[in-house]
mmCIF file of C-alpha atoms in Angstrom:
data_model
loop_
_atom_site.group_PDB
_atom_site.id
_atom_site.type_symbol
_atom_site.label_atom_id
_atom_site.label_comp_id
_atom_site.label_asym_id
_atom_site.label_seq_id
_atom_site.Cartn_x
_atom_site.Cartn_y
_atom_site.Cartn_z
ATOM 1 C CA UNK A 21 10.090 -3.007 13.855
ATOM 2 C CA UNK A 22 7.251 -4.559 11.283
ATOM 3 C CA UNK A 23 4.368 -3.079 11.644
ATOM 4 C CA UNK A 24 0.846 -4.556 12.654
ATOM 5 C CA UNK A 25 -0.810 -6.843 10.575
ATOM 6 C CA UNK A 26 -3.943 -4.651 11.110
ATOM 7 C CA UNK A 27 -2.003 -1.168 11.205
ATOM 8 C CA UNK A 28 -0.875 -2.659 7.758
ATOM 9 C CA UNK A 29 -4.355 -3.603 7.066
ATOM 10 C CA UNK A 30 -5.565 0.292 7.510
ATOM 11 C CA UNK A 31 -2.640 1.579 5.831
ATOM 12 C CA UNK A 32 -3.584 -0.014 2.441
ATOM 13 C CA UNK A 33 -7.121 0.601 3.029
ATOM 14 C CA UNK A 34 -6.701 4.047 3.630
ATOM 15 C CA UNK A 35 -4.062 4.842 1.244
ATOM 16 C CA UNK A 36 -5.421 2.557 -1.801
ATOM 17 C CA UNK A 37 -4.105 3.994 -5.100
ATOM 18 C CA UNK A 38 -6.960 5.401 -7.469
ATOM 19 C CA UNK A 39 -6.642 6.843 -10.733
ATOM 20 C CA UNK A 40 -5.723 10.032 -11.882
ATOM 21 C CA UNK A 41 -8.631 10.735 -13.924
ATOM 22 C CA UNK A 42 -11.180 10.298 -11.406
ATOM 23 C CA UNK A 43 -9.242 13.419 -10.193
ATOM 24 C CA UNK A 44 -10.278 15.372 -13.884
ATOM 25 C CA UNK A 45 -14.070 14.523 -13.349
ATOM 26 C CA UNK A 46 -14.086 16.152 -9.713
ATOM 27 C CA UNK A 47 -12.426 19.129 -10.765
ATOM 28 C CA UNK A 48 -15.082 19.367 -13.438
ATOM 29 C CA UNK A 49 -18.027 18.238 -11.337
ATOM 30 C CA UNK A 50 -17.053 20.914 -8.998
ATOM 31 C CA UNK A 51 -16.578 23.679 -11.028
ATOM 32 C CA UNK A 52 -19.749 23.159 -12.360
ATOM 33 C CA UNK A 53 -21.608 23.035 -9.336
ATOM 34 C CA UNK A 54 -20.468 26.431 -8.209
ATOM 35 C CA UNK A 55 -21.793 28.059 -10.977
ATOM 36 C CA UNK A 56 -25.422 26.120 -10.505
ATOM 37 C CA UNK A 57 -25.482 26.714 -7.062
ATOM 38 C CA UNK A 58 -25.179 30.798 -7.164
ATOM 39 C CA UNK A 59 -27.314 31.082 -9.948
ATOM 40 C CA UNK A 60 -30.219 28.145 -9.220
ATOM 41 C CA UNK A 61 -29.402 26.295 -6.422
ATOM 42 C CA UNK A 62 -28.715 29.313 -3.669
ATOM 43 C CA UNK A 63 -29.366 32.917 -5.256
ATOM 44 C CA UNK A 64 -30.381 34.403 -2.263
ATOM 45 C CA UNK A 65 -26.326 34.367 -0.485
ATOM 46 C CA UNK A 66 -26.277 37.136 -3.168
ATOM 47 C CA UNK A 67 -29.154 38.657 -1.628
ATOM 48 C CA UNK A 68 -27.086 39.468 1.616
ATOM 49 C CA UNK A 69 -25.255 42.086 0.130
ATOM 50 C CA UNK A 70 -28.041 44.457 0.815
ATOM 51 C CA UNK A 71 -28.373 42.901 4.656
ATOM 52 C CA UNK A 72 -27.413 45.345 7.528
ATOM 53 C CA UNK A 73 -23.920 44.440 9.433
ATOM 54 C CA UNK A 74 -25.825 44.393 12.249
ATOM 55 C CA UNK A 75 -28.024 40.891 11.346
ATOM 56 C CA UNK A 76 -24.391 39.228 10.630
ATOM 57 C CA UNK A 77 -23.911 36.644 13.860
ATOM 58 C CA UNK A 78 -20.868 34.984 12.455
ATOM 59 C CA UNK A 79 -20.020 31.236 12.704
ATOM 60 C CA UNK A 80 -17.816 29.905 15.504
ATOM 61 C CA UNK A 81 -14.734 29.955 13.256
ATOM 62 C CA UNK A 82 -14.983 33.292 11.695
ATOM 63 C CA UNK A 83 -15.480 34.304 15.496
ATOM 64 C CA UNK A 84 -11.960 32.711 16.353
ATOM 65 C CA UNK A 85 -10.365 33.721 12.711
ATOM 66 C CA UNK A 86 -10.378 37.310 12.410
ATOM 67 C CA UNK A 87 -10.484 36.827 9.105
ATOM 68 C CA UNK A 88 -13.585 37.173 8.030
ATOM 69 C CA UNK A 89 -15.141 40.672 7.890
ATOM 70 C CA UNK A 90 -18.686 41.863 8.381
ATOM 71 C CA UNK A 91 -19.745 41.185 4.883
ATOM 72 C CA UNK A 92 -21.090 44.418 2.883
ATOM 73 C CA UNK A 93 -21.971 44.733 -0.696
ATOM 74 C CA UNK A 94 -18.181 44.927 -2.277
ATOM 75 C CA UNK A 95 -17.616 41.912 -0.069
ATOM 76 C CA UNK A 96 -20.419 39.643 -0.700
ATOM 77 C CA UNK A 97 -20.180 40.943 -4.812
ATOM 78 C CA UNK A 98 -16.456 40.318 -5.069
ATOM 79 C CA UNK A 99 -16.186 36.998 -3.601
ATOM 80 C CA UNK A 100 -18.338 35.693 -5.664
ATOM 81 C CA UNK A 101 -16.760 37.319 -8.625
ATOM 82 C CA UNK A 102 -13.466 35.917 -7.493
ATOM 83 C CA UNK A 103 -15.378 32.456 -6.715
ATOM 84 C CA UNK A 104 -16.621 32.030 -10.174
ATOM 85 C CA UNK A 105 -13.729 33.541 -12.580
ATOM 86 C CA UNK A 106 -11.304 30.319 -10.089
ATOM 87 C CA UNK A 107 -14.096 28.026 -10.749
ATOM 88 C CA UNK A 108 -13.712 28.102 -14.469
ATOM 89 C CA UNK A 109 -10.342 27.537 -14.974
ATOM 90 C CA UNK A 110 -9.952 24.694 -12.596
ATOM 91 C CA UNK A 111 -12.872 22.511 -14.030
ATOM 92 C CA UNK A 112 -11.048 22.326 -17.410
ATOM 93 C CA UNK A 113 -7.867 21.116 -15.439
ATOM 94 C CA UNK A 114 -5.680 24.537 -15.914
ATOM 95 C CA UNK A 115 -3.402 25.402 -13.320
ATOM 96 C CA UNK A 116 -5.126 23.228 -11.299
ATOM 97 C CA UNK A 117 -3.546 23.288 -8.298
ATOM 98 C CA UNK A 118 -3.576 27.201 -8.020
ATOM 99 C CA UNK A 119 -6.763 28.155 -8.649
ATOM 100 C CA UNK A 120 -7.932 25.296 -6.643
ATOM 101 C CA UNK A 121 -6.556 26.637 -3.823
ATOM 102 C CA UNK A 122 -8.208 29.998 -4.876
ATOM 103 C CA UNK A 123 -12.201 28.640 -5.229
ATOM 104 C CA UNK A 124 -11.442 26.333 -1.689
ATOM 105 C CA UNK A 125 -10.786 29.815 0.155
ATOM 106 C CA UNK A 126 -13.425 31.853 -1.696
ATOM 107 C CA UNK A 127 -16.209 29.159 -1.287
ATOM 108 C CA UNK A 128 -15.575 28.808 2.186
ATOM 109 C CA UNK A 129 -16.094 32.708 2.680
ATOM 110 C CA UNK A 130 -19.179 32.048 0.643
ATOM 111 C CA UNK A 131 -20.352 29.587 3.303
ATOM 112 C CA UNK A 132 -19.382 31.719 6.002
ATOM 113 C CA UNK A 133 -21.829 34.675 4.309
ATOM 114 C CA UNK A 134 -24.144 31.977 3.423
ATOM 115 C CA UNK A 135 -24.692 31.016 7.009
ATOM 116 C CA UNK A 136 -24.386 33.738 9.639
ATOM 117 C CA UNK A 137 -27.622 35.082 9.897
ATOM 118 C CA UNK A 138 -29.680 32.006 11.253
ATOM 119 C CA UNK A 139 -29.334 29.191 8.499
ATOM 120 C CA UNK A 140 -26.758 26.350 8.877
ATOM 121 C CA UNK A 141 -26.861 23.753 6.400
ATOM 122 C CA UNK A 142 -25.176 20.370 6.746
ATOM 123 C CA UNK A 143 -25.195 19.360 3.662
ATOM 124 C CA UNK A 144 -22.160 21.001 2.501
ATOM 125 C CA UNK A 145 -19.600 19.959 5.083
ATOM 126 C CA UNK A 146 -18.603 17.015 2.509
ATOM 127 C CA UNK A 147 -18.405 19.493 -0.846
ATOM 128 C CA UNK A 148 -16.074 21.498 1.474
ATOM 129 C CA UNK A 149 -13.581 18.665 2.098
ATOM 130 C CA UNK A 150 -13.502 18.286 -1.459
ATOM 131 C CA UNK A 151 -13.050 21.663 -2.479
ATOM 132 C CA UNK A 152 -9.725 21.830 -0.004
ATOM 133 C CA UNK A 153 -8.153 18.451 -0.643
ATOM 134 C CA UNK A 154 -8.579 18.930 -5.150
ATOM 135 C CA UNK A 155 -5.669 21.136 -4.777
ATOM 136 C CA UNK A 156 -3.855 18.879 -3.252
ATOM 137 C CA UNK A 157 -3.869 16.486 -5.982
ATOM 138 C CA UNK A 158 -1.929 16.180 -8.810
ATOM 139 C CA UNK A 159 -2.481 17.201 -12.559
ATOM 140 C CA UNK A 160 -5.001 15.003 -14.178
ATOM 141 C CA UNK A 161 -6.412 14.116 -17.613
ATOM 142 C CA UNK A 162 -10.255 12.580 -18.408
ATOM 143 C CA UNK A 163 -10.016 9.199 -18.993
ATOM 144 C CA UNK A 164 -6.184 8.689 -17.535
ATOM 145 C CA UNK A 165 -6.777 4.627 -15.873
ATOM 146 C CA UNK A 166 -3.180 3.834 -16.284
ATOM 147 C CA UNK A 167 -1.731 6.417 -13.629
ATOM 148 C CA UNK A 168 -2.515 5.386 -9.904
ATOM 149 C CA UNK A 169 -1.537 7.204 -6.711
ATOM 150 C CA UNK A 170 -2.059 6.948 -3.180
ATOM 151 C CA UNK A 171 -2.380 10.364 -2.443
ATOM 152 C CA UNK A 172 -5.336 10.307 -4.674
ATOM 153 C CA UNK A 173 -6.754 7.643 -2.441
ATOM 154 C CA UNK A 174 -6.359 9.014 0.559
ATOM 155 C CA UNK A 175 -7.718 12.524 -0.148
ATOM 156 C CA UNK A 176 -11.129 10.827 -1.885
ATOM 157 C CA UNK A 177 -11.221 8.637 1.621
ATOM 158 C CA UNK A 178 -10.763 11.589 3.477
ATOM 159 C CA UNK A 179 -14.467 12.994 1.088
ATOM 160 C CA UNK A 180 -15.955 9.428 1.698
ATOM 161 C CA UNK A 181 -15.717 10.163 5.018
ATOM 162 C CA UNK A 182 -17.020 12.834 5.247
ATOM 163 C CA UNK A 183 -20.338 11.996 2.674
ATOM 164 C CA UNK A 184 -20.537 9.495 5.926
ATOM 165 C CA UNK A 185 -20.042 11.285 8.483
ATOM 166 C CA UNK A 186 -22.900 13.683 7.296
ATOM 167 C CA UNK A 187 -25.316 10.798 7.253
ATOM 168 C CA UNK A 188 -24.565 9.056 10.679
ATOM 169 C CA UNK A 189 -24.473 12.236 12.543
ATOM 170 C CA UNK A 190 -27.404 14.040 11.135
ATOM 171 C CA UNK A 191 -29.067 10.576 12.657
ATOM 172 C CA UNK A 192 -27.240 11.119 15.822
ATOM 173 C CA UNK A 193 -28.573 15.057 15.948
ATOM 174 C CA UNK A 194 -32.157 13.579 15.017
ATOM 175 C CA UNK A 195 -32.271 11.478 18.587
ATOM 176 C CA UNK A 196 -30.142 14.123 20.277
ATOM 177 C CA UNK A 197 -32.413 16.971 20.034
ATOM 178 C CA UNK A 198 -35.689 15.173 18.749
ATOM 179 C CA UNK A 199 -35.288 12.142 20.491
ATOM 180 C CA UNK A 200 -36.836 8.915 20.011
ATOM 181 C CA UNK A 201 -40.353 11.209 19.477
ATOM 182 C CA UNK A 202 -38.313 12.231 16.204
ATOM 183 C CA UNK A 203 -38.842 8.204 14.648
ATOM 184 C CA UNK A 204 -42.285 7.702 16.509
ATOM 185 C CA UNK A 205 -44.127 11.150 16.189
ATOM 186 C CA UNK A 206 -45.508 12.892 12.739
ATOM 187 C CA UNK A 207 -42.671 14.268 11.877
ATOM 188 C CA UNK A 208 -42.831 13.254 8.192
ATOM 189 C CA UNK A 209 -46.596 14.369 8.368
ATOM 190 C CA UNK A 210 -45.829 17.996 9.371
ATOM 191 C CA UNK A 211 -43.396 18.424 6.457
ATOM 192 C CA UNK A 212 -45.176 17.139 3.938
ATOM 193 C CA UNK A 213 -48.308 19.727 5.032
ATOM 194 C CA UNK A 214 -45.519 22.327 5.243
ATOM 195 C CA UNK A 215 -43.836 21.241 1.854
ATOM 196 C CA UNK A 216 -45.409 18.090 0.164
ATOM 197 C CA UNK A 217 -45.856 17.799 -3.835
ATOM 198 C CA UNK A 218 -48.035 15.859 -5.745
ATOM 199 C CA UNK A 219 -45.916 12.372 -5.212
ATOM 200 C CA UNK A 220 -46.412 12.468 -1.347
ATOM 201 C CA UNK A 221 -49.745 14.474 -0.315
ATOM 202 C CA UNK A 222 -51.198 10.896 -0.852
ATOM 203 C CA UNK A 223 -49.316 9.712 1.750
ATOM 204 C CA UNK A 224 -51.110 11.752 4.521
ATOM 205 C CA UNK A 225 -53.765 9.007 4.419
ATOM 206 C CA UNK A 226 -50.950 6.380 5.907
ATOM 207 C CA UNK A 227 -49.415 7.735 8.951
ATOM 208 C CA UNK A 228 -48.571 4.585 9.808
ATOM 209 C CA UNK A 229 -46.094 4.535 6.318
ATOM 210 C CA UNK A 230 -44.965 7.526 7.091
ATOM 211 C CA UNK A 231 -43.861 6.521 11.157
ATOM 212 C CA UNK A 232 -42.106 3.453 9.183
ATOM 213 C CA UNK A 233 -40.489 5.703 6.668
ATOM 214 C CA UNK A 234 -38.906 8.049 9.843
ATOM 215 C CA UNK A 235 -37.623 4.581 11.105
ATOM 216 C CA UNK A 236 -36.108 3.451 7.816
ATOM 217 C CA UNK A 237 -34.607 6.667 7.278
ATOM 218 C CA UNK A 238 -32.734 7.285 10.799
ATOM 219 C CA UNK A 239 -31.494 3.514 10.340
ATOM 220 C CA UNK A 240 -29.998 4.085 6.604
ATOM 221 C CA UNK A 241 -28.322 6.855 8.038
ATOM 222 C CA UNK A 242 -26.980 5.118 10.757
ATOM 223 C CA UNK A 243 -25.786 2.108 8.711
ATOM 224 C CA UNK A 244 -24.517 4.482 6.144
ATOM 225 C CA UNK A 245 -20.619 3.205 7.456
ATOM 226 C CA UNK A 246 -20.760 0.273 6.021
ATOM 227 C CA UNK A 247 -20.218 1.345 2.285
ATOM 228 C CA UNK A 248 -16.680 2.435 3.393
ATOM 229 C CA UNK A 249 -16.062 -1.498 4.623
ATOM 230 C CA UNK A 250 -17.360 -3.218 1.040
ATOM 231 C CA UNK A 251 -14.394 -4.845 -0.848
ATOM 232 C CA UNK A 252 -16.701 -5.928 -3.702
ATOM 233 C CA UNK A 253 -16.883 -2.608 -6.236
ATOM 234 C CA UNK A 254 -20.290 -3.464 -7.894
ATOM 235 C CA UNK A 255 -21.461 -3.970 -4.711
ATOM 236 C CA UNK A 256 -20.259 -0.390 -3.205
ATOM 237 C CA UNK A 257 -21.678 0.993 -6.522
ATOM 238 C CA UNK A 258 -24.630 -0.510 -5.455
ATOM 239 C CA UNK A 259 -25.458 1.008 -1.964
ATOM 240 C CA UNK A 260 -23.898 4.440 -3.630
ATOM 241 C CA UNK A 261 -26.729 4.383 -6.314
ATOM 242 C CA UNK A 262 -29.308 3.349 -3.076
ATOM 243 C CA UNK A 263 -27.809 6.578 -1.628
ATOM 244 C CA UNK A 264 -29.195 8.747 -4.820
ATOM 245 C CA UNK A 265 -32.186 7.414 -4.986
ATOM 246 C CA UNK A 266 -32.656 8.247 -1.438
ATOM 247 C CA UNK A 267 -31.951 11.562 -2.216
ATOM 248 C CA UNK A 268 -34.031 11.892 -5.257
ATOM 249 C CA UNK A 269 -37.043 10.460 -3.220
ATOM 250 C CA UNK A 270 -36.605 12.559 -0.693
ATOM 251 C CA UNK A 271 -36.578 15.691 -3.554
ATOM 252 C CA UNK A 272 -39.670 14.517 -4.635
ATOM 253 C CA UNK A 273 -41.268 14.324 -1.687
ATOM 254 C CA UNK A 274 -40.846 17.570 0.096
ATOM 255 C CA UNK A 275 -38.130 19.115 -2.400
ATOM 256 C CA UNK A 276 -35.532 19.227 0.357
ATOM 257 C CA UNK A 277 -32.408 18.662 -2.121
ATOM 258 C CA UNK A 278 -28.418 17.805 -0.966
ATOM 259 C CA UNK A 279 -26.947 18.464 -4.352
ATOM 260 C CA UNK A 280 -23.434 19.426 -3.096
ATOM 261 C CA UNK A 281 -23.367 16.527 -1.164
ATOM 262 C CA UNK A 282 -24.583 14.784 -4.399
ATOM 263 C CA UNK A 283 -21.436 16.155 -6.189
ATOM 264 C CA UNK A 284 -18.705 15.432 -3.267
ATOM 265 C CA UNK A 285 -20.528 11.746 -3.071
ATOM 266 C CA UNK A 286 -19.688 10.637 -6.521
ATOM 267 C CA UNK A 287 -16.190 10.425 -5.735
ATOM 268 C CA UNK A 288 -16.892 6.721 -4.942
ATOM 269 C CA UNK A 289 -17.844 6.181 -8.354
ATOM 270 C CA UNK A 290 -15.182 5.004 -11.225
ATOM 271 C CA UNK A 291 -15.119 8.349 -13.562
ATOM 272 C CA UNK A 292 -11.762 7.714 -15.016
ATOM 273 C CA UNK A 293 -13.419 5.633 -17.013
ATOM 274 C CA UNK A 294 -15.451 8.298 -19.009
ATOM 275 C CA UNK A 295 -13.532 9.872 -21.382
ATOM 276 C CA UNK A 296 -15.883 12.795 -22.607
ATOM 277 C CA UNK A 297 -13.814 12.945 -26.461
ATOM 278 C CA UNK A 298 -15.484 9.729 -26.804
ATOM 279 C CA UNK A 299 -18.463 10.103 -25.151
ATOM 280 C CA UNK A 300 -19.449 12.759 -27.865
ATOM 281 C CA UNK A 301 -17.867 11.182 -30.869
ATOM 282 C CA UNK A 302 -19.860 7.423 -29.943
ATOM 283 C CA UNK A 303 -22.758 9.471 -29.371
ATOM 284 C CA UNK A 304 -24.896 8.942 -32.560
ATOM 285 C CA UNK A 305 -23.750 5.707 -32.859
ATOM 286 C CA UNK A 306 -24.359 4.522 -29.067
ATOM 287 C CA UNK A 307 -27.736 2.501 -30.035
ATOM 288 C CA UNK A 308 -25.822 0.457 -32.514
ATOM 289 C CA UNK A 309 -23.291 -0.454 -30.184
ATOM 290 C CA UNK A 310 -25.066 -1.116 -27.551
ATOM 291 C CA UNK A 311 -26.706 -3.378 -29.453
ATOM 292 C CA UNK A 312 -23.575 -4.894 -30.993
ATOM 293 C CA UNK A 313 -22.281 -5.949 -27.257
ATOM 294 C CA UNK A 314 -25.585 -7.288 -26.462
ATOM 295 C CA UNK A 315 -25.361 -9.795 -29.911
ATOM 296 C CA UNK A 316 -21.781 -10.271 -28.724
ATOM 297 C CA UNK A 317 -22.588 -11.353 -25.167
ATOM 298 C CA UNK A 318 -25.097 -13.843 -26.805
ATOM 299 C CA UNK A 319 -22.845 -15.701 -29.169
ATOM 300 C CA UNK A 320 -20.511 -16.491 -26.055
ATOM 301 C CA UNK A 321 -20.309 -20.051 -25.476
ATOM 302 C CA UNK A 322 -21.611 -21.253 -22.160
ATOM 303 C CA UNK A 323 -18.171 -23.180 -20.901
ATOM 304 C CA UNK A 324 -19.083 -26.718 -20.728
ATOM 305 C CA UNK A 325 -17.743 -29.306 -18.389
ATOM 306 C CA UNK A 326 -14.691 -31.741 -19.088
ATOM 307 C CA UNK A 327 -15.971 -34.681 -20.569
ATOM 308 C CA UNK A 328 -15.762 -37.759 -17.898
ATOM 309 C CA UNK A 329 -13.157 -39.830 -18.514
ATOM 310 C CA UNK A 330 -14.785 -43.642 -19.554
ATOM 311 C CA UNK A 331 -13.421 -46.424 -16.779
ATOM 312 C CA UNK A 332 -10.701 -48.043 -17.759
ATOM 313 C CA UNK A 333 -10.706 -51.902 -18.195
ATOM 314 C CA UNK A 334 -9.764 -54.605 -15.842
ATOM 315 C CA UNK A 335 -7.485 -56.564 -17.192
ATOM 316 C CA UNK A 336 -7.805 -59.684 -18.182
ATOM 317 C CA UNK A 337 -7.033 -62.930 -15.358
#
């Protein structure tokens, strides 16, 4: 029995082969992350090594995985010593596979310290995915374009989705609990008196810009799908750079950053194309060839049209 023309249709969307070195980049880009975020980007999860047991109200699934023990100072101290001597090793590709599987497990303890005693971020959800499916994946060099799989593919969908998923239903929690107030009242206004900087405190003065930047922002979010349906790659580049600026204005404005997200979200992009060897050797002479390519693209030809062919002759009576 053949299969649907649309089942088939899925099928290759889903499972679309992508190259191995994209997989080298996100090791690195995740590795590297870990370290940032315990030492600049969350330094107080250490901080909850000194916290009393009794504060700890676990997450739902450390309360149905017994797992997961009241964190205390050896605890919190040695999971992030176990976190950050797997997270080395894996960003430079060695033994991939097993220490992936080692920083997956110790990051999501991290999490689970990180967010049982009041503070749930949903920003992470998508760095998570990626952190369980890298060990999945096969080994992987920088640069490798010529070696495609399908497992590849489907595990950086699986991220996609979720970088999705965290847009359209932080919209959907927006109208849930704030309802339609959440688009029409000052929301905007009260956190840029609680947290503004110097590149929105001017926009107090326009509430009206503000209302229409709550409006723009729940409907990006909802439309956010639609970069998983683009067949045209510049294109889905595109609305993936839209997605960072978003970000970066929103950092500016009231310094509310998504940075993991930031890292799981730039498995859209094409990174086996960077080979870093390169990178560094072309790097004192990168002005002179970007220069030479721009000369280059000007002495090409603009392709003319065929010449018309003259009428031919009637002949003679």
């Amino acid at each position: 029995m053949t299969p649907l023309p649309l089942a088939r249709k899925a099928t290759g969307w889903f499972f679309q082969p992508v190259a191995l070195g994209r997989v080298a980049a996100m090791r690195f880009l995740a590795g590297a992350f870990i370290w940032v975020d315990w030492w600049w980007y969350m330094p107080w999860i250490l901080g909850h090594r000194h916290v009393p047991g009794e504060l700890y109200q676990p997450l739902f699934i450390a309360r149905v995985l017994p797992v997961f023990p009241v964190p205390n100072y050896w605890i919190v101290v040695g999971t992030l010593v176990v976190l950050l001597a797997a997270a080395t090793p894996m960003m430079f590709g060695y033994r991939a596979r097993l220490f992936g599987w080692i920083v997956a497990a110790a990051y999501f303890e991290w999490m689970i310290i990180a967010m049982s005693y009041g503070k749930v971020d949903h920003g992470k959800f998508a760095f998570l995915l990626l952190l369980f499916l890298l060990p999945t994946m096969p080994k992987a060099k920088w640069g490798d374009r010529t070696h495609l799989s399908e497992h590849v593919g489907w595990g950086f969908n699986l991220v996609q989705i979720g970088v999705v998923c965290t847009y359209f239903f932080a919209a959907w929690a927006k109208i849930r609990y704030g309802g339609w107030e959440w688009v029409n009242s000052a929301t905007m206004t009260w956190a840029i008196i609680r947290r503004g900087t110097e590149f929105s405190t001017w926009l107090l003065d326009y509430p009206w810009l503000l209302r229409l930047s709550q409006w723009g922002m729940v409907g990006f979010e909802l439309l956010s799908p639609v970069v998983m349906f683009v067949a045209a790659k510049r294109l889905k580049y595109g609305i993936v750079a839209f997605f960072y600026c978003f970000h970066l204005t929103v950092f500016l404005a009231v310094e509310i950053s998504f940075l993991p997200h930031l890292v799981a979200m730039a498995c859209f992009l094409p990174w086996e194309r960077v080979r870093p060897r390169d990178l560094i050797r072309n790097l004192p002479r990168a002005p002179r060839l970007i220069r030479e390519k721009l000369k280059a693209r000007k002495r090409i030809p603009a392709p003319r049209r065929p010449a018309e062919t003259a009428p031919e002759a009637e002949p003679a009576s």
